[in-house]
Each structure stands twice: as C-alpha cells, then as structure tokens.
Tab-separated table of C-alpha atoms in Angstrom:
chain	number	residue	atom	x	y	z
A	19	UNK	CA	8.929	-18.733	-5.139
A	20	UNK	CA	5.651	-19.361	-3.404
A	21	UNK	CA	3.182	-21.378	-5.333
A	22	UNK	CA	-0.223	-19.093	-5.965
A	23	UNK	CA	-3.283	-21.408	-7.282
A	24	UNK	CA	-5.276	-18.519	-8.253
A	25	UNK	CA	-3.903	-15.593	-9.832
A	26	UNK	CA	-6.347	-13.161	-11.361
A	27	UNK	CA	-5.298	-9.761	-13.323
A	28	UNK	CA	-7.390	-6.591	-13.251
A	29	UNK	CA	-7.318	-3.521	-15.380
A	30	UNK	CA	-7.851	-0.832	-13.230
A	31	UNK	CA	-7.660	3.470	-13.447
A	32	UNK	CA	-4.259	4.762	-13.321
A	33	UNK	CA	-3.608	6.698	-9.931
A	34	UNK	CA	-0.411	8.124	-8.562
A	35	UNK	CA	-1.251	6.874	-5.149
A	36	UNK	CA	-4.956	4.992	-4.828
A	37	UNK	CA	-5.848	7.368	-2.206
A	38	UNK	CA	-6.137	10.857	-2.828
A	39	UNK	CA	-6.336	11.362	-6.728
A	40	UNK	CA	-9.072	10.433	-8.799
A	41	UNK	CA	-8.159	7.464	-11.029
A	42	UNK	CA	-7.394	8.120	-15.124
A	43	UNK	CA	-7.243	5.604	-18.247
A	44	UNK	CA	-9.062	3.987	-21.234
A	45	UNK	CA	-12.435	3.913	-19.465
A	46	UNK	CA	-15.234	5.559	-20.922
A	47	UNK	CA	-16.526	6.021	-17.491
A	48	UNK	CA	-12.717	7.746	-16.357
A	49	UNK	CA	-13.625	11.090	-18.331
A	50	UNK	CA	-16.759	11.994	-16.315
A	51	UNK	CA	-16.784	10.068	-13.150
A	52	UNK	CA	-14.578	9.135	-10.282
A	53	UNK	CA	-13.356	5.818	-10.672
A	54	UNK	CA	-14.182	4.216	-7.555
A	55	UNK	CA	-10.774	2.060	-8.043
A	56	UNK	CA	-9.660	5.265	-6.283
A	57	UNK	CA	-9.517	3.425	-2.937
A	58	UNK	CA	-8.079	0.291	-3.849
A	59	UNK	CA	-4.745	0.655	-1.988
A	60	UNK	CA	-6.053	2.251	1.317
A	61	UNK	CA	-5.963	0.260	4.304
A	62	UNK	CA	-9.631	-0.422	6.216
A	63	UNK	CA	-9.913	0.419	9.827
A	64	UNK	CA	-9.657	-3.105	10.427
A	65	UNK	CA	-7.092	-3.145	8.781
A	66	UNK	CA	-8.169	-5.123	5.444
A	67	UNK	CA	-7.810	-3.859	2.034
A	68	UNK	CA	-11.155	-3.287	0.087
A	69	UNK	CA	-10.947	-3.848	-3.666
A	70	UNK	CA	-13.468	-2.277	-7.050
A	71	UNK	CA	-13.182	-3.903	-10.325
A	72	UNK	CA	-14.799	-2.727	-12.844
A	73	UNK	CA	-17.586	-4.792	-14.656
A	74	UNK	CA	-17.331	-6.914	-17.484
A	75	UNK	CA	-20.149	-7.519	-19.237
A	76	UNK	CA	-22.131	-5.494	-16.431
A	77	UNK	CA	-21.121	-7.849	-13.701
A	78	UNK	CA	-18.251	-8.399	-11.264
A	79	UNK	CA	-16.063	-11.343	-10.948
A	80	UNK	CA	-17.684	-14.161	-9.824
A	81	UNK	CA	-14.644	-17.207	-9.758
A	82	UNK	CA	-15.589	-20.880	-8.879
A	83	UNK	CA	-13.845	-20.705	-5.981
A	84	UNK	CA	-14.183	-16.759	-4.299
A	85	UNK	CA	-11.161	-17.313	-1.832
A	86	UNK	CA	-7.316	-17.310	-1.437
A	87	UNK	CA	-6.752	-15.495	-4.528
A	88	UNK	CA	-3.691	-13.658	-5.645
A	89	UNK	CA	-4.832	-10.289	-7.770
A	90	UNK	CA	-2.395	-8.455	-9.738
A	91	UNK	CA	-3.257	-4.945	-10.729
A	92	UNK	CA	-2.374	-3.195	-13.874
A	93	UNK	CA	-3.201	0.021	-15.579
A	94	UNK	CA	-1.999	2.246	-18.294
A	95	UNK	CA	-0.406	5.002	-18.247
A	96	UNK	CA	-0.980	7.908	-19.842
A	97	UNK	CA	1.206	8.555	-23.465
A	98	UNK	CA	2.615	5.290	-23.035
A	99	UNK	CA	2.340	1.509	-24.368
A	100	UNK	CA	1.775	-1.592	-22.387
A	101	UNK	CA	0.155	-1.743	-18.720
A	102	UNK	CA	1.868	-0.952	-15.606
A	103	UNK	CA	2.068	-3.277	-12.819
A	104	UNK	CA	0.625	-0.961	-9.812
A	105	UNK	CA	0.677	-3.425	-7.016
A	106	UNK	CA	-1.073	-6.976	-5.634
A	107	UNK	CA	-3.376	-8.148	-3.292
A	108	UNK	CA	-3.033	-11.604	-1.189
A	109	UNK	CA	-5.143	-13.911	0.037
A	110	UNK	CA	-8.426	-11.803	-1.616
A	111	UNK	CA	-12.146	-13.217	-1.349
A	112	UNK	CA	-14.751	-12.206	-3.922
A	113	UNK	CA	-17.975	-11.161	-2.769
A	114	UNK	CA	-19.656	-11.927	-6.386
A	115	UNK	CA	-21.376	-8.330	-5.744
A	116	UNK	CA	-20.408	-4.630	-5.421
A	117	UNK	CA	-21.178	-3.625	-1.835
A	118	UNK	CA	-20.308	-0.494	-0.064
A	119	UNK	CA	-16.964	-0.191	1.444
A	120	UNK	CA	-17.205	-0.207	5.110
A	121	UNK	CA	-15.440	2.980	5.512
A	122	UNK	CA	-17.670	4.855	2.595
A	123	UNK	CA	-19.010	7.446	5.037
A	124	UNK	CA	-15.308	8.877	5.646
A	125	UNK	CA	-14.585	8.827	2.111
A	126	UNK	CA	-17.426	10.876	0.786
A	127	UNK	CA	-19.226	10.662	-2.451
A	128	UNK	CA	-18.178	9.729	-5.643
A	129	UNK	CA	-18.706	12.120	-8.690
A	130	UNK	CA	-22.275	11.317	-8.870
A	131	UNK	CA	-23.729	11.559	-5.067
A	132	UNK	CA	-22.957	7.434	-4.512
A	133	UNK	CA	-20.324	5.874	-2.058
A	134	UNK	CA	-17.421	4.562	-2.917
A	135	UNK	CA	-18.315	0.386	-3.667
A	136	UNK	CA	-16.061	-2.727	-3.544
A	137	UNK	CA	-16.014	-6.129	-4.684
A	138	UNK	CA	-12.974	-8.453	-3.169
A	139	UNK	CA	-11.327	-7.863	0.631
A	140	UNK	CA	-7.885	-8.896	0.978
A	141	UNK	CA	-5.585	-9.778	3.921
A	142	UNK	CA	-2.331	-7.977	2.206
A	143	UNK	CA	-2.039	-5.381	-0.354
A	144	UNK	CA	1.139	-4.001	-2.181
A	145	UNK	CA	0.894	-0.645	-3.838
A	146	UNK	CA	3.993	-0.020	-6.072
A	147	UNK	CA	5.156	3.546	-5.497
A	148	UNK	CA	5.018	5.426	-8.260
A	149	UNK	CA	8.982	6.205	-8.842
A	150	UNK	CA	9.150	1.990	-8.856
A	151	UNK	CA	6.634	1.568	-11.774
A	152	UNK	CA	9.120	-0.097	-14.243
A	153	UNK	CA	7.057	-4.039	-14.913
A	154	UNK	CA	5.298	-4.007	-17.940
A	155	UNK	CA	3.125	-6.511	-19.366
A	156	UNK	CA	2.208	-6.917	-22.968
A	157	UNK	CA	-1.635	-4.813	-23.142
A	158	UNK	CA	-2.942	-6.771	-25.820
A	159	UNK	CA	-4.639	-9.806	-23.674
A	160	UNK	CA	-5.748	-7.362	-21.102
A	161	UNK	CA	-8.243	-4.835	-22.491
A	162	UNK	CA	-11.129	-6.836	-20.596
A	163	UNK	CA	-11.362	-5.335	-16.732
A	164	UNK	CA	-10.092	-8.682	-15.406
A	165	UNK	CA	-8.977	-12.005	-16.343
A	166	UNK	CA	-8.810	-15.371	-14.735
A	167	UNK	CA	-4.867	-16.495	-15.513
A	168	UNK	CA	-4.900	-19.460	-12.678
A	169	UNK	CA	-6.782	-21.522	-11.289
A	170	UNK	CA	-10.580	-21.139	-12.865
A	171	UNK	CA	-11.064	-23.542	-14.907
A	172	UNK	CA	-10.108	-21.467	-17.946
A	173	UNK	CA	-6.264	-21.019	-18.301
A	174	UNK	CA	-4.333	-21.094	-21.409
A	175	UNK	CA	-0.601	-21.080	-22.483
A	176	UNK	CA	-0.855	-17.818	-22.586
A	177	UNK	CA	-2.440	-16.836	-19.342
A	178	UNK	CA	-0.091	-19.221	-17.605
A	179	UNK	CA	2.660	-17.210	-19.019
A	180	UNK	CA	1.429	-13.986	-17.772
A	181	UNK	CA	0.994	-15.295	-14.520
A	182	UNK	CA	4.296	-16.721	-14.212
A	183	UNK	CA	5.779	-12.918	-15.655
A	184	UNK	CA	3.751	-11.090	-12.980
A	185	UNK	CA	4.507	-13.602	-10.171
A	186	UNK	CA	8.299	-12.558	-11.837
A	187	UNK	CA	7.396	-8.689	-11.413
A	188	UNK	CA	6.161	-9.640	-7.911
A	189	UNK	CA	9.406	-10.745	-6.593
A	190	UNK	CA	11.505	-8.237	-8.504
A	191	UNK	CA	9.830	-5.836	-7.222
A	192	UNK	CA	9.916	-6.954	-3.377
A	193	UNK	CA	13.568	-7.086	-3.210
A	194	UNK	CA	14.074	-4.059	-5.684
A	195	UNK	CA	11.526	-1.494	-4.551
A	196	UNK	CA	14.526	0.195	-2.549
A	197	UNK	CA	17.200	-0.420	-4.410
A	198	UNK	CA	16.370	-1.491	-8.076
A	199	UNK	CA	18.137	-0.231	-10.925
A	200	UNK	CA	16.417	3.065	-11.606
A	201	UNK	CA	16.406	3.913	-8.010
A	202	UNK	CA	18.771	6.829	-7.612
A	203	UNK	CA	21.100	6.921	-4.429
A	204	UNK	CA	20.167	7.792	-0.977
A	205	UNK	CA	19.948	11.731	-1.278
A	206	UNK	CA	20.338	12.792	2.197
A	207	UNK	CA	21.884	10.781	5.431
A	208	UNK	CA	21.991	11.704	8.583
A	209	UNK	CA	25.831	13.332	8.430
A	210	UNK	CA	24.668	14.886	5.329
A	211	UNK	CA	22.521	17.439	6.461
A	212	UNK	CA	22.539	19.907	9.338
A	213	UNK	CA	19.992	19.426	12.315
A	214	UNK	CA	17.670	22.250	11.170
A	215	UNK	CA	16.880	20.780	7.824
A	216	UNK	CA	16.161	16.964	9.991
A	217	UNK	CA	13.814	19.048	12.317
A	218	UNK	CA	12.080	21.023	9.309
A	219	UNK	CA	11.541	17.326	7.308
A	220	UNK	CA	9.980	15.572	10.583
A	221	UNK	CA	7.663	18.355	11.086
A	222	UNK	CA	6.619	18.345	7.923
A	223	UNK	CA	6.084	14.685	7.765
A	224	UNK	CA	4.445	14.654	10.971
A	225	UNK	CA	2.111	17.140	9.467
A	226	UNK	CA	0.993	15.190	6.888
A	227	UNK	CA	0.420	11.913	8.589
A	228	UNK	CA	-1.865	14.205	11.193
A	229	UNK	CA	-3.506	15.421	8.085
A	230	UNK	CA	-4.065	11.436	6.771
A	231	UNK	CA	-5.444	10.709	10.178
A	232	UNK	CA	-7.546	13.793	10.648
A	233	UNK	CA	-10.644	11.852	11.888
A	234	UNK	CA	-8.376	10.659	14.831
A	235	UNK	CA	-7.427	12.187	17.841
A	236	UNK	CA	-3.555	12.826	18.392
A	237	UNK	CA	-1.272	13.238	20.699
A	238	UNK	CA	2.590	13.822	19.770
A	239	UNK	CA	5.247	11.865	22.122
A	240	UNK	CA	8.311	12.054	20.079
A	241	UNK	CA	9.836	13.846	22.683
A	242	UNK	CA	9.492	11.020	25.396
A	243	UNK	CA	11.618	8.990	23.415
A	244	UNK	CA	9.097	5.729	23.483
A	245	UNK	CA	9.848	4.432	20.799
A	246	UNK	CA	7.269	6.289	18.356
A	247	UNK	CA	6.214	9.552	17.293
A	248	UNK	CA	1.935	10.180	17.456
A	249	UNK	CA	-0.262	8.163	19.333
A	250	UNK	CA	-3.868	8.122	17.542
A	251	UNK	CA	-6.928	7.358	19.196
A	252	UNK	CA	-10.237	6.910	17.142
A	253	UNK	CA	-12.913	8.934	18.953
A	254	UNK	CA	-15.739	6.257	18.250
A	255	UNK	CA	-13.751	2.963	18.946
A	256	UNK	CA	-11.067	3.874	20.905
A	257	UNK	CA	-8.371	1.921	18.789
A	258	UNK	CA	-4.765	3.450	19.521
A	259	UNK	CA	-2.195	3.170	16.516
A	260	UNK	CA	1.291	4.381	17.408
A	261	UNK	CA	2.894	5.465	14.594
A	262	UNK	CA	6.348	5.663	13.642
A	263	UNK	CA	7.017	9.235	11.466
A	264	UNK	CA	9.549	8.916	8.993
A	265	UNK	CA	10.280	11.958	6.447
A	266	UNK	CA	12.190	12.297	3.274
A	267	UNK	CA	12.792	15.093	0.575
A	268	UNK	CA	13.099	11.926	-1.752
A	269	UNK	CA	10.332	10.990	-4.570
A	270	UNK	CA	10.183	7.498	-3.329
A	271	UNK	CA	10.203	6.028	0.672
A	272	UNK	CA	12.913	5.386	2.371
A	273	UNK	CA	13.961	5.756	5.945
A	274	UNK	CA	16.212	5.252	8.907
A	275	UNK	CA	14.764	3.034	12.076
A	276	UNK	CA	16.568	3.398	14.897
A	277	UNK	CA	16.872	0.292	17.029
A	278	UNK	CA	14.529	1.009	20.056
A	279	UNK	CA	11.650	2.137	17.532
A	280	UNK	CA	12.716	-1.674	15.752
A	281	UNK	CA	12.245	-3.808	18.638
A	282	UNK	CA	9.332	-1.419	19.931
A	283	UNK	CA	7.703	-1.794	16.123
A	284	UNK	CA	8.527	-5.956	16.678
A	285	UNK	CA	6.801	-6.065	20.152
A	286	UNK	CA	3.645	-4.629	19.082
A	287	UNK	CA	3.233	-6.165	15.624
A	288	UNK	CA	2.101	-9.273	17.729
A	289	UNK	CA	-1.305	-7.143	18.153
A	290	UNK	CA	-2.215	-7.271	14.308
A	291	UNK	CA	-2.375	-10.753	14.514
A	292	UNK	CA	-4.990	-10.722	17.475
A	293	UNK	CA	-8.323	-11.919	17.309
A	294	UNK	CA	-10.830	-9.055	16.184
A	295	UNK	CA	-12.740	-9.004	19.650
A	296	UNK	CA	-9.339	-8.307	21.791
A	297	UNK	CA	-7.581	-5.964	18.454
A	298	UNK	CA	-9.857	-2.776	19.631
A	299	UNK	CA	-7.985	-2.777	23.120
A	300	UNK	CA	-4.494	-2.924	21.824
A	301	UNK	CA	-2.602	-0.612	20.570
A	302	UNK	CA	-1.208	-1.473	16.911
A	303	UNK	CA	2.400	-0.277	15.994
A	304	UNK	CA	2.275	1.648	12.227
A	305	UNK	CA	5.065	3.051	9.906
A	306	UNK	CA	4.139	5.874	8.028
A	307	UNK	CA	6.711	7.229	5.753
A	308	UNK	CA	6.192	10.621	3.725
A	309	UNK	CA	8.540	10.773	1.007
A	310	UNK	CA	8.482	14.238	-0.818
A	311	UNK	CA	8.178	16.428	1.965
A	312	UNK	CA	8.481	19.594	0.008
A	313	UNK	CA	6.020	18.886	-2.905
A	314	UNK	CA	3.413	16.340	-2.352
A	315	UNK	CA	3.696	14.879	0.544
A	316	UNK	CA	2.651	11.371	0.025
A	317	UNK	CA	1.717	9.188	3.038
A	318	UNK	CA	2.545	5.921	3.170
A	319	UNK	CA	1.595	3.534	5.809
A	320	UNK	CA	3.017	0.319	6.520
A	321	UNK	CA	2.374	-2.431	9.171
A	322	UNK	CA	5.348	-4.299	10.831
A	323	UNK	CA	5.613	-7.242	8.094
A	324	UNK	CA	4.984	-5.180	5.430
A	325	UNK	CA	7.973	-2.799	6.202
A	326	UNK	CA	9.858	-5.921	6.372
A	327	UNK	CA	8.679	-7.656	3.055
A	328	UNK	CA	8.520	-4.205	1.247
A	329	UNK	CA	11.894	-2.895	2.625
A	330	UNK	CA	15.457	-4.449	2.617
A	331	UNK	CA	16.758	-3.487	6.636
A	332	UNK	CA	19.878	-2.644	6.226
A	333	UNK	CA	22.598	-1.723	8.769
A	334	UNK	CA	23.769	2.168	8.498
A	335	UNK	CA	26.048	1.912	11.513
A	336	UNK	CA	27.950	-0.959	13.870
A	337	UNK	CA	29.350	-0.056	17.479
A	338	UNK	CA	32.671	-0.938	18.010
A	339	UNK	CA	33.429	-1.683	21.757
A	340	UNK	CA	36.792	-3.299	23.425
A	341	UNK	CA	36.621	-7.211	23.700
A	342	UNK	CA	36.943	-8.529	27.191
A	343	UNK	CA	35.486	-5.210	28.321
C-alpha cells in the first residue's frame, strides 16, 4: 500500500454524480443554495480537478504544508447512518482561499447569481459511482467540514485510525469497483444481444457524451474504424480529445475495449503527460463510458491510467491459431 503523509477528510453535499445535480445533506446552506461542492468530480480543461470545501469556522483549510495531499471525501446520505465514502483526490494543493474555478463561465451561476468557487486543485480524482457506494465510516468524528487525519501537526489515535480505514476503502474499492461483492453480473455481452439493440445503446451513448461536450465541436469517425469514436475540437483553443464511446443499459460502467482502440488509447495517453505549452497541439485520447443508457444517462470520462487503475482489463476472448503455422 502506498504510504500517503497527508491525508485530510472532507464532509461534503451528497450528489449522485458531482456534475449535474445539485448537492444535498446536513448543511444549513444545502436547503436554499447550490452547494458549490457540485463540481468537485468534473475534470478542468486542463485537465486538473478543482475542489470546494466548505468553511469551518468561516475559513477554508489552510494546512502547514498546502501540497501533496491525499483528500478523502465523504458525505451522508439521505435516511441513512454513517458517511459515505464518495471518492479521493491525489496529489491536491490548497490555495488557503476560495477562488473562482477556472472553468466558472461554462458552468453558470450558482443559486444566488455567484460562480461556482474552489479551494484545492488536484492531479487525480476518483469519484465512486454511485451503485459502488458501500465504505462507511463511523459519522461521529466528522461533523466538522474537514479534518486533518495525517500529517498536520495534529493527529490522534483516532484520526490515524480513520486514515488507515479510508486508505483501506481506497484500495478496496480500486480493485472492487467492477467486480465487488454487490456488483451484480455482466447483464448484456456481446453474444447476448442482437445487433440492433448494440447499435440503439452506442447511439444513445454517443448522444450523451455530445451532449457533455456541447461547447465543443464534433465530428463522428466511428465508421473509419481509427481506433475511436468522436473527435472534439474546442472552438477557442483548438485542443482535440478523441474519445472512446462506450454504452451500457447497466446502473454502473462497464465496457468492452477492443484491442486496436487499447493500443490506440496507450499511444496517445503519452500526450497527458506533456508539458502544458506543447498539450494544446496534441490530441488527448479519452474514455467516456455512459452506463444507463435508457434512464439517466450518466457520463463518465476517464483518461488512459485512470481506466486502468479504476478498471480490472480483463480478457473476454483468446484466438486460437495452428502452431508452426
């Protein structure tokens, strides 16, 4: 298990997905304003994750040291005791400040007329889906919007033991968030379901992830068989993301990567670790995944190493061919 020196918990708004619903919990401030933890999970343009946490006290966290921190995030949910673990940030810096997110113009206004504000920017971010919500931690040391459990100066028995149960959760939940316990069987393979129904769920998937990148302009090459589906270009910077589309009638992600779109996805990931002045002039290879295609529609989208860390690749198939050939 990788050794984390500072681990920090916040108490955040429940949300089904951190992007599209307005958060709900045991904050005053929940029942007549947008939470503006409602963004915590969606990716930046470039590609960094911008964090809120709620005030304590009427001021944000300010640790000793405002780098390389590991930030668990847990909420409650509604009807139910103990908090949730929703998901993790790596690698986050504090600003010490709430500033507006960088990408507060596409997001619109909160409740009352302000943008959407932040307070940490991390490298990584893991957003439990919300079928995979099973790690609970014990509420009763967490009613304060965040706590310090490593590496500030001011840890305890007992915040050392909540750090070691959430960096537990963490990797439970890494090599179980496809195929833990409560997750039910693959519902539909490929020899399980006629062609029509595969062409009706990758429309519909491909509709939604044109829908998530509406400011963009798209072009659809699934048909050219390049190893990825839409090709969006931002009108203002001219970044290109192609984006693998995977669909699913499931209530959680899951998928089937062929492997050209694999090796394609492994060639370009090398552009995400770029330096920002040559990352606008490459294009950067993204999964998106919709899982309930015929209800919701959730997007999720995933860089190269994050499909990898999140998902367990697992053969479906193996081609037999005579030895000596």
């Amino acid at each position: 298990m990788t050794e984390f020196k500072r681990i920090m918990v916040i108490n955040t708004g429940w949300s089904d997905d951190y992007s599209t619903r307005d958060p709900v919990g045991n904050f005053a401030n929940l029942d007549h304003a947008t939470g503006h933890e409602k963004f915590n999970f969606r990716r930046g343009r470039d590609g960094l994750y911008y964090g809120y946490v709620p005030p304590r006290r009427e001021s944000p966290p300010k640790p000793k040291e405002p780098s390389g921190w590991l930030v668990f995030a847990v909420s409650k949910r509604k009807n139910e005791a103990g908090m949730v673990l929703v998901g993790w940030y790596e690698n986050a810096r504090f600003l010490g400040e709430y500033r507006e997110r960088p990408d507060a113009d596409d997001l619109g206004p909160d409740s009352n007329g302000n943008p959407f504000y932040y307070t940490f920017v991390a490298d990584r971010a893991t957003m439990i889906p919300l079928p995979m919500r099973q790690w609970k931690v014990d509420g009763t040391y967490i009613g304060r919007p965040f706590n310090y459990l490593r590496g500030n100066g001011e840890g305890t028995p007992q915040t050392e033991a909540m750090a070691r149960q959430l960096l537990q959760f963490r990797e439970e939940c890494l090599k179980n968030i496809i195929t833990g316990a409560k997750k039910p069987e693959l519902d539909l393979t490929p020899s399980d379901m006629d062609s029509r129904r595969r062409r009706e769920i990758e429309l519909k998937a491909e509709d939604a992830v044109k829908l998530h990148f509406s400011d963009w302009n798209c072009e659809r090459v699934a048909d050219e068989k390049c190893g990825y589906d839409l090709k969006f270009t931002h009108p203002e910077s001219g970044q290109e993301l192609h984006v693998e589309v995977k669909g699913t009638a499931a209530d959680y992600p899951q998928f089937f990567i062929t492997h050209k779109e694999y090796r394609y996805a492994e060639e370009k990931s090398v552009n995400d670790n770029k330096s920002k002045q040559s990352k606008s002039s490459l294009p950067r290879w993204r999964l998106a995944v919709v899982h309930d295609v015929y209800g919701d529609s959730t997007v999720n989208i995933y860089t190269f190493d994050e499909m990898k860390n999140i998902f367990e690749i697992l053969p479906y198939a193996y081609r037999g061919m005579l030895r000596n050939a």
